[in-house]
Amino acid sequence: MYKLDQRFVKNNRDPEDVAFGAAAKEDGRLFYNDAGFLLALAFADGALYGYDTFADLRQQVIPPDRDEIPLRFKDEVLDLPIARKCTKKDGVTNDPMSQNQFRTISQSSLVNAGYHWRLQIHAIRRQVGKGLDMANCSSVDGQAAFREEESDHRHVEYFQGLEKFRENGLPTRLPAHLEKEVERDPELCTLKAEVQRLRTEGKNQDFTVAQRRLTTHSTRLKKAALDLYQECWIQERRDWIVQSRGRQKAKDGSKTVLAPSIYNLFPERGRLARAMASTHALPVEEMWAALQDLVTLCRRDMDTVYLPGSRPVDGLCPICQRRMKRYVSNMLPLTYFG
């Protein structure tokens, strides 16, 4: 179990008391085991005092006269953010992950799962609050109460939940012809020409500013176009279900066609995907193995991707026993060894 302190609390009326604590504990289902995720991140950073690996932690015994053992972070990492900013150039930095980065990852996960609605953290807080506030009248089944029957909240849960926003097969990318339409936007073309001119003239500072404006405008255009395309797609899908009377099954493209290839390169991801999909509590050994896979992925150098059995051992090629360092330095950032 752990306690998370929030430094700043919204609408806090006591300026001297700026911390708000929330307690949580581990869960036998990997998907909900946030305590395990926090532990894996701590091991990936080498942040725990007295423990370097999961094996060290599993050797710990709680004395008979105690119910728990508090774990602490090393002094040198107390000011290090847990969720940190990552860049292609520097990898994991010491800067905190921005809210925009967090929201982008969260919303991308929802879209990939087929949810068209952009979920906000406030919606999660409201939903959790409803579960804690038993006096919330919006969740009352008034008809059942009037008839003195057992309450059925399925309709209430539907309108208050996210399921109404979900559509199987929801596209996550624009079709090629719509992307070309976006590329023909007049302002976008002007910004591209300006970036090209500044690149040729070698004006680094002006080029950086223009490149940022180009990226921002392009992202805004593509997001707006994708939102509109998704709305039209959903409407057409629902109309088609009505027209076919629901007797025909949609042939949606699978979003997991690349998964086997990814799992071949990263076996840990395949094992984690299966564990995360389980709705039942994992056996203790499987949970420890899953958390170890998380640590392995966090620590792995992603500059070079190897097929199973081809990763260097102590810097040596596992096949010819030649040192690999001199070969990697001259290769592209992402290189495959088979």
Tab-separated table of C-alpha atoms in Angstrom:
chain	number	residue	atom	x	y	z
A	1	MET	CA	0.000	0.000	0.000
A	2	TYR	CA	1.100	3.603	-0.427
A	3	LYS	CA	0.018	7.192	0.191
A	4	LEU	CA	0.191	9.818	-2.524
A	5	ASP	CA	0.433	13.474	-1.477
A	6	GLN	CA	-0.783	16.117	-3.901
A	7	ARG	CA	1.184	19.334	-3.492
A	8	PHE	CA	-1.513	21.735	-4.627
A	9	VAL	CA	-5.215	21.239	-4.068
A	10	LYS	CA	-7.838	22.989	-6.183
A	11	ASN	CA	-9.889	25.585	-4.252
A	12	ASN	CA	-7.797	25.039	-1.130
A	13	ARG	CA	-8.825	27.547	1.541
A	14	ASP	CA	-5.880	26.937	3.852
A	15	PRO	CA	-2.648	28.228	2.250
A	16	GLU	CA	-0.549	26.583	4.959
A	17	ASP	CA	-1.991	23.131	4.306
A	18	VAL	CA	-1.267	22.523	0.620
A	19	ALA	CA	-0.917	18.739	0.741
A	20	PHE	CA	-3.748	16.310	0.169
A	21	GLY	CA	-3.101	12.623	0.769
A	22	ALA	CA	-4.772	9.690	-0.940
A	23	ALA	CA	-4.137	6.130	0.209
A	24	ALA	CA	-4.111	3.150	-2.163
A	25	LYS	CA	-3.099	-0.494	-2.109
A	26	GLU	CA	-2.042	-3.240	-4.482
A	27	ASP	CA	-4.540	-5.267	-6.495
A	28	GLY	CA	-4.308	-8.853	-7.684
A	29	ARG	CA	-5.324	-7.757	-11.206
A	30	LEU	CA	-2.345	-6.266	-13.023
A	31	PHE	CA	-4.500	-3.679	-14.815
A	32	TYR	CA	-5.465	-2.109	-11.466
A	33	ASN	CA	-2.223	-2.767	-9.590
A	34	ASP	CA	-1.009	0.828	-9.444
A	35	ALA	CA	1.069	0.031	-6.364
A	36	GLY	CA	2.951	-2.546	-8.447
A	37	PHE	CA	3.497	-0.020	-11.250
A	38	LEU	CA	4.898	2.487	-8.756
A	39	LEU	CA	7.191	-0.205	-7.369
A	40	ALA	CA	8.397	-1.128	-10.868
A	41	LEU	CA	9.210	2.516	-11.650
A	42	ALA	CA	11.108	2.787	-8.371
A	43	PHE	CA	13.251	-0.231	-9.242
A	44	ALA	CA	13.812	1.056	-12.783
A	45	ASP	CA	15.261	4.253	-11.273
A	46	GLY	CA	17.117	2.432	-8.492
A	47	ALA	CA	15.204	4.676	-6.096
A	48	LEU	CA	14.450	2.361	-3.151
A	49	TYR	CA	16.780	2.370	-0.190
A	50	GLY	CA	18.166	-1.092	0.598
A	51	TYR	CA	16.638	-2.879	-2.400
A	52	ASP	CA	18.097	-3.103	-5.909
A	53	THR	CA	15.881	-5.809	-7.418
A	54	PHE	CA	12.561	-7.537	-6.870
A	55	ALA	CA	14.549	-10.521	-5.615
A	56	ASP	CA	15.936	-8.348	-2.804
A	57	LEU	CA	12.449	-7.199	-1.845
A	58	ARG	CA	11.038	-10.720	-1.873
A	59	GLN	CA	13.697	-11.793	0.626
A	60	GLN	CA	12.379	-9.244	3.112
A	61	VAL	CA	10.589	-10.729	6.114
A	62	ILE	CA	8.196	-8.748	8.295
A	63	PRO	CA	9.161	-9.311	11.945
A	64	PRO	CA	6.557	-11.064	14.139
A	65	ASP	CA	6.041	-7.957	16.259
A	66	ARG	CA	5.249	-5.756	13.244
A	67	ASP	CA	2.424	-5.558	10.731
A	68	GLU	CA	4.299	-3.619	8.072
A	69	ILE	CA	7.713	-2.323	6.987
A	70	PRO	CA	7.843	1.217	5.581
A	71	LEU	CA	9.916	1.525	2.415
A	72	ARG	CA	11.661	4.777	1.668
A	73	PHE	CA	13.229	6.439	-1.334
A	74	LYS	CA	16.921	7.282	-1.418
A	75	ASP	CA	17.732	10.864	-0.476
A	76	GLU	CA	19.183	11.631	-3.916
A	77	VAL	CA	15.891	10.897	-5.698
A	78	LEU	CA	13.471	12.696	-3.372
A	79	ASP	CA	13.259	15.663	-5.759
A	80	LEU	CA	13.126	13.481	-8.882
A	81	PRO	CA	9.658	13.347	-10.525
A	82	ILE	CA	8.191	9.853	-10.835
A	83	ALA	CA	6.499	10.474	-14.201
A	84	ARG	CA	9.115	12.261	-16.293
A	85	LYS	CA	9.423	13.839	-19.698
A	86	CYS	CA	10.845	11.681	-22.504
A	87	THR	CA	12.331	12.963	-25.771
A	88	LYS	CA	13.723	11.243	-28.845
A	89	LYS	CA	17.050	13.005	-28.352
A	90	ASP	CA	17.645	12.615	-24.612
A	91	GLY	CA	15.411	9.673	-23.715
A	92	VAL	CA	14.141	9.909	-20.118
A	93	THR	CA	14.948	13.337	-18.669
A	94	ASN	CA	14.785	14.681	-15.120
A	95	ASP	CA	11.969	17.086	-16.001
A	96	PRO	CA	8.398	16.240	-14.962
A	97	MET	CA	5.965	14.973	-17.575
A	98	SER	CA	3.736	17.830	-18.675
A	99	GLN	CA	-0.042	17.735	-18.369
A	100	ASN	CA	-0.340	17.878	-22.154
A	101	GLN	CA	1.872	14.808	-22.531
A	102	PHE	CA	-0.151	12.914	-19.936
A	103	ARG	CA	-3.448	13.882	-21.570
A	104	THR	CA	-2.134	12.925	-25.007
A	105	ILE	CA	-1.193	9.431	-23.807
A	106	SER	CA	-4.476	9.013	-21.921
A	107	GLN	CA	-6.634	10.166	-24.830
A	108	SER	CA	-4.673	8.063	-27.313
A	109	SER	CA	-5.356	4.968	-25.205
A	110	LEU	CA	-9.083	5.753	-25.169
A	111	VAL	CA	-9.255	6.345	-28.924
A	112	ASN	CA	-7.416	3.084	-29.582
A	113	ALA	CA	-10.029	1.347	-27.429
A	114	GLY	CA	-12.808	2.825	-29.582
A	115	TYR	CA	-13.954	5.778	-27.446
A	116	HIS	CA	-14.708	8.906	-29.453
A	117	TRP	CA	-15.152	11.173	-26.437
A	118	ARG	CA	-12.081	13.023	-25.114
A	119	LEU	CA	-12.050	11.941	-21.468
A	120	GLN	CA	-10.911	14.549	-18.962
A	121	ILE	CA	-9.538	14.005	-15.481
A	122	HIS	CA	-12.497	15.986	-14.098
A	123	ALA	CA	-14.855	13.331	-15.470
A	124	ILE	CA	-12.949	10.638	-13.574
A	125	ARG	CA	-13.060	12.692	-10.383
A	126	ARG	CA	-16.792	13.287	-10.764
A	127	GLN	CA	-17.452	9.596	-11.336
A	128	VAL	CA	-15.383	8.603	-8.303
A	129	GLY	CA	-17.171	11.266	-6.270
A	130	LYS	CA	-20.536	9.818	-7.241
A	131	GLY	CA	-19.447	6.451	-5.952
A	132	LEU	CA	-18.490	8.006	-2.623
A	133	ASP	CA	-21.480	10.334	-2.276
A	134	MET	CA	-24.391	8.064	-1.412
A	135	ALA	CA	-26.783	11.051	-1.377
A	136	ASN	CA	-26.367	11.712	-5.100
A	137	CYS	CA	-29.973	11.774	-6.382
A	138	SER	CA	-28.959	11.506	-10.054
A	139	SER	CA	-28.114	7.838	-9.505
A	140	VAL	CA	-31.478	6.928	-7.980
A	141	ASP	CA	-33.825	4.624	-9.896
A	142	GLY	CA	-36.962	6.667	-9.238
A	143	GLN	CA	-39.317	4.293	-11.053
A	144	ALA	CA	-38.184	1.305	-9.020
A	145	ALA	CA	-38.451	3.334	-5.816
A	146	PHE	CA	-42.021	4.348	-6.702
A	147	ARG	CA	-42.975	0.731	-7.443
A	148	GLU	CA	-41.097	-0.467	-4.337
A	149	GLU	CA	-39.052	-2.809	-6.498
A	150	GLU	CA	-35.363	-3.645	-6.502
A	151	SER	CA	-33.343	-0.879	-8.150
A	152	ASP	CA	-31.834	-1.425	-11.599
A	153	HIS	CA	-29.163	1.180	-12.321
A	154	ARG	CA	-28.048	-0.099	-15.722
A	155	HIS	CA	-29.736	2.743	-17.604
A	156	VAL	CA	-28.317	5.304	-15.180
A	157	GLU	CA	-24.834	3.829	-15.504
A	158	TYR	CA	-25.116	3.954	-19.286
A	159	PHE	CA	-25.912	7.667	-19.448
A	160	GLN	CA	-23.384	8.563	-16.746
A	161	GLY	CA	-20.638	6.285	-18.068
A	162	LEU	CA	-18.405	6.144	-21.133
A	163	GLU	CA	-20.002	3.207	-22.930
A	164	LYS	CA	-22.261	5.468	-25.010
A	165	PHE	CA	-19.133	7.013	-26.548
A	166	ARG	CA	-17.600	3.684	-27.599
A	167	GLU	CA	-17.717	2.369	-31.169
A	168	ASN	CA	-15.921	-0.821	-32.166
A	169	GLY	CA	-13.603	-0.234	-35.100
A	170	LEU	CA	-13.381	3.541	-34.571
A	171	PRO	CA	-10.662	4.821	-36.954
A	172	THR	CA	-7.669	6.450	-35.292
A	173	ARG	CA	-6.052	7.889	-38.434
A	174	LEU	CA	-7.216	9.911	-41.400
A	175	PRO	CA	-7.547	8.159	-44.768
A	176	ALA	CA	-4.846	9.093	-47.284
A	177	HIS	CA	-7.136	11.294	-49.390
A	178	LEU	CA	-8.172	13.355	-46.355
A	179	GLU	CA	-4.550	13.735	-45.254
A	180	LYS	CA	-3.763	15.145	-48.693
A	181	GLU	CA	-6.604	17.637	-48.286
A	182	VAL	CA	-5.114	18.770	-44.980
A	183	GLU	CA	-1.699	19.188	-46.619
A	184	ARG	CA	-3.264	21.578	-49.165
A	185	ASP	CA	-4.345	24.033	-46.452
A	186	PRO	CA	-3.148	27.517	-47.594
A	187	GLU	CA	-1.749	28.595	-44.220
A	188	LEU	CA	0.025	25.261	-43.815
A	189	CYS	CA	1.633	25.637	-47.248
A	190	THR	CA	2.776	29.154	-46.339
A	191	LEU	CA	4.358	27.937	-43.098
A	192	LYS	CA	6.116	25.090	-44.922
A	193	ALA	CA	7.577	27.528	-47.437
A	194	GLU	CA	8.788	29.784	-44.626
A	195	VAL	CA	10.434	26.865	-42.809
A	196	GLN	CA	12.174	25.774	-46.003
A	197	ARG	CA	13.439	29.318	-46.658
A	198	LEU	CA	14.803	29.751	-43.128
A	199	ARG	CA	16.461	26.332	-43.284
A	200	THR	CA	18.257	27.358	-46.471
A	201	GLU	CA	19.320	30.707	-45.016
A	202	GLY	CA	20.649	29.040	-41.865
A	203	LYS	CA	18.757	31.274	-39.430
A	204	ASN	CA	18.586	28.780	-36.581
A	205	GLN	CA	16.517	30.759	-34.071
A	206	ASP	CA	13.943	31.939	-36.602
A	207	PHE	CA	13.870	28.453	-38.094
A	208	THR	CA	13.090	26.892	-34.688
A	209	VAL	CA	10.202	29.313	-34.089
A	210	ALA	CA	8.787	28.737	-37.580
A	211	GLN	CA	9.126	24.966	-37.229
A	212	ARG	CA	7.200	25.069	-33.953
A	213	ARG	CA	4.421	27.130	-35.559
A	214	LEU	CA	4.260	24.679	-38.452
A	215	THR	CA	4.018	21.679	-36.133
A	216	THR	CA	1.331	23.322	-33.979
A	217	HIS	CA	-0.805	24.326	-36.952
A	218	SER	CA	-0.426	20.932	-38.642
A	219	THR	CA	-1.398	19.103	-35.452
A	220	ARG	CA	-4.457	21.333	-34.978
A	221	LEU	CA	-5.625	20.776	-38.557
A	222	LYS	CA	-5.186	17.006	-38.415
A	223	LYS	CA	-6.971	16.747	-35.064
A	224	ALA	CA	-9.950	18.757	-36.319
A	225	ALA	CA	-10.104	16.697	-39.524
A	226	LEU	CA	-9.880	13.422	-37.579
A	227	ASP	CA	-12.633	14.488	-35.162
A	228	LEU	CA	-14.937	15.334	-38.072
A	229	TYR	CA	-14.085	12.099	-39.875
A	230	GLN	CA	-14.782	10.046	-36.741
A	231	GLU	CA	-18.144	11.757	-36.200
A	232	CYS	CA	-19.168	11.042	-39.807
A	233	TRP	CA	-17.912	7.463	-39.500
A	234	ILE	CA	-19.948	6.880	-36.327
A	235	GLN	CA	-23.100	8.313	-37.906
A	236	GLU	CA	-22.669	6.189	-41.035
A	237	ARG	CA	-22.018	3.095	-38.918
A	238	ARG	CA	-25.166	3.612	-36.850
A	239	ASP	CA	-27.230	4.336	-39.973
A	240	TRP	CA	-25.905	1.149	-41.569
A	241	ILE	CA	-26.902	-0.896	-38.503
A	242	VAL	CA	-30.438	0.477	-38.816
A	243	GLN	CA	-30.603	-0.159	-42.564
A	244	SER	CA	-29.298	-3.717	-42.232
A	245	ARG	CA	-31.540	-4.319	-39.219
A	246	GLY	CA	-28.439	-5.425	-37.358
A	247	ARG	CA	-28.254	-8.683	-39.322
A	248	GLN	CA	-24.880	-7.972	-40.918
A	249	LYS	CA	-21.592	-7.913	-39.065
A	250	ALA	CA	-19.134	-5.109	-39.722
A	251	LYS	CA	-15.753	-6.066	-41.123
A	252	ASP	CA	-13.542	-3.794	-39.070
A	253	GLY	CA	-9.807	-3.920	-39.510
A	254	SER	CA	-7.971	-5.255	-36.495
A	255	LYS	CA	-5.874	-2.761	-34.543
A	256	THR	CA	-3.648	-5.564	-33.298
A	257	VAL	CA	-2.240	-6.813	-36.611
A	258	LEU	CA	1.230	-5.544	-35.666
A	259	ALA	CA	1.059	-6.958	-32.147
A	260	PRO	CA	2.668	-10.360	-32.970
A	261	SER	CA	5.638	-8.613	-34.604
A	262	ILE	CA	6.040	-6.266	-31.640
A	263	TYR	CA	5.809	-9.173	-29.213
A	264	ASN	CA	8.507	-10.985	-31.198
A	265	LEU	CA	10.857	-8.039	-30.672
A	266	PHE	CA	9.706	-7.410	-27.102
A	267	PRO	CA	8.483	-10.682	-25.525
A	268	GLU	CA	7.854	-8.775	-22.298
A	269	ARG	CA	5.127	-6.736	-23.997
A	270	GLY	CA	3.346	-9.881	-25.115
A	271	ARG	CA	3.359	-11.313	-21.607
A	272	LEU	CA	2.220	-7.985	-20.139
A	273	ALA	CA	-0.605	-7.668	-22.690
A	274	ARG	CA	-1.999	-11.040	-21.660
A	275	ALA	CA	-1.638	-10.215	-17.965
A	276	MET	CA	-3.263	-6.775	-18.342
A	277	ALA	CA	-6.236	-8.285	-20.178
A	278	SER	CA	-6.989	-10.668	-17.315
A	279	THR	CA	-9.990	-9.717	-15.189
A	280	HIS	CA	-8.980	-12.164	-12.469
A	281	ALA	CA	-6.337	-11.836	-9.786
A	282	LEU	CA	-2.970	-13.160	-10.938
A	283	PRO	CA	-1.111	-15.785	-8.925
A	284	VAL	CA	1.647	-14.241	-6.832
A	285	GLU	CA	4.490	-15.575	-9.003
A	286	GLU	CA	2.841	-14.303	-12.196
A	287	MET	CA	2.386	-10.848	-10.662
A	288	TRP	CA	6.060	-10.658	-9.681
A	289	ALA	CA	7.061	-11.822	-13.173
A	290	ALA	CA	4.852	-9.138	-14.767
A	291	LEU	CA	6.338	-6.400	-12.599
A	292	GLN	CA	9.826	-7.619	-13.498
A	293	ASP	CA	8.894	-7.354	-17.189
A	294	LEU	CA	7.898	-3.726	-16.550
A	295	VAL	CA	11.275	-2.984	-14.984
A	296	THR	CA	13.065	-4.689	-17.884
A	297	LEU	CA	11.219	-2.551	-20.441
A	298	CYS	CA	11.905	0.639	-18.466
A	299	ARG	CA	15.628	-0.077	-18.302
A	300	ARG	CA	16.095	-1.377	-21.848
A	301	ASP	CA	18.027	0.754	-24.321
A	302	MET	CA	15.611	1.344	-27.204
A	303	ASP	CA	18.196	2.815	-29.622
A	304	THR	CA	18.737	-0.630	-31.122
A	305	VAL	CA	16.107	-3.362	-31.407
A	306	TYR	CA	17.186	-7.007	-31.481
A	307	LEU	CA	15.344	-10.177	-32.359
A	308	PRO	CA	15.092	-12.758	-29.547
A	309	GLY	CA	18.465	-14.390	-28.961
A	310	SER	CA	20.390	-11.699	-30.851
A	311	ARG	CA	20.892	-9.160	-28.052
A	312	PRO	CA	24.587	-8.697	-27.118
A	313	VAL	CA	25.751	-10.362	-23.934
A	314	ASP	CA	28.281	-8.264	-22.015
A	315	GLY	CA	28.737	-6.186	-25.167
A	316	LEU	CA	29.552	-9.220	-27.336
A	317	CYS	CA	27.577	-10.613	-30.269
A	318	PRO	CA	25.972	-13.892	-29.082
A	319	ILE	CA	26.842	-15.531	-32.434
A	320	CYS	CA	30.357	-14.406	-33.411
A	321	GLN	CA	31.465	-13.077	-29.999
A	322	ARG	CA	32.679	-9.820	-31.546
A	323	ARG	CA	32.291	-6.610	-29.575
A	324	MET	CA	29.262	-4.693	-30.836
A	325	LYS	CA	29.941	-1.158	-29.635
A	326	ARG	CA	31.942	-0.031	-32.655
A	327	TYR	CA	29.190	-1.191	-35.037
A	328	VAL	CA	26.260	0.422	-33.244
A	329	SER	CA	27.801	3.912	-33.104
A	330	ASN	CA	27.677	4.385	-36.893
A	331	MET	CA	24.191	3.009	-37.444
A	332	LEU	CA	20.780	4.624	-37.629
A	333	PRO	CA	18.971	5.425	-34.349
A	334	LEU	CA	16.699	2.415	-34.868
A	335	THR	CA	18.480	-0.687	-36.166
A	336	TYR	CA	17.320	-4.291	-36.339
A	337	PHE	CA	19.682	-7.204	-35.795
A	338	GLY	CA	18.456	-10.645	-36.810
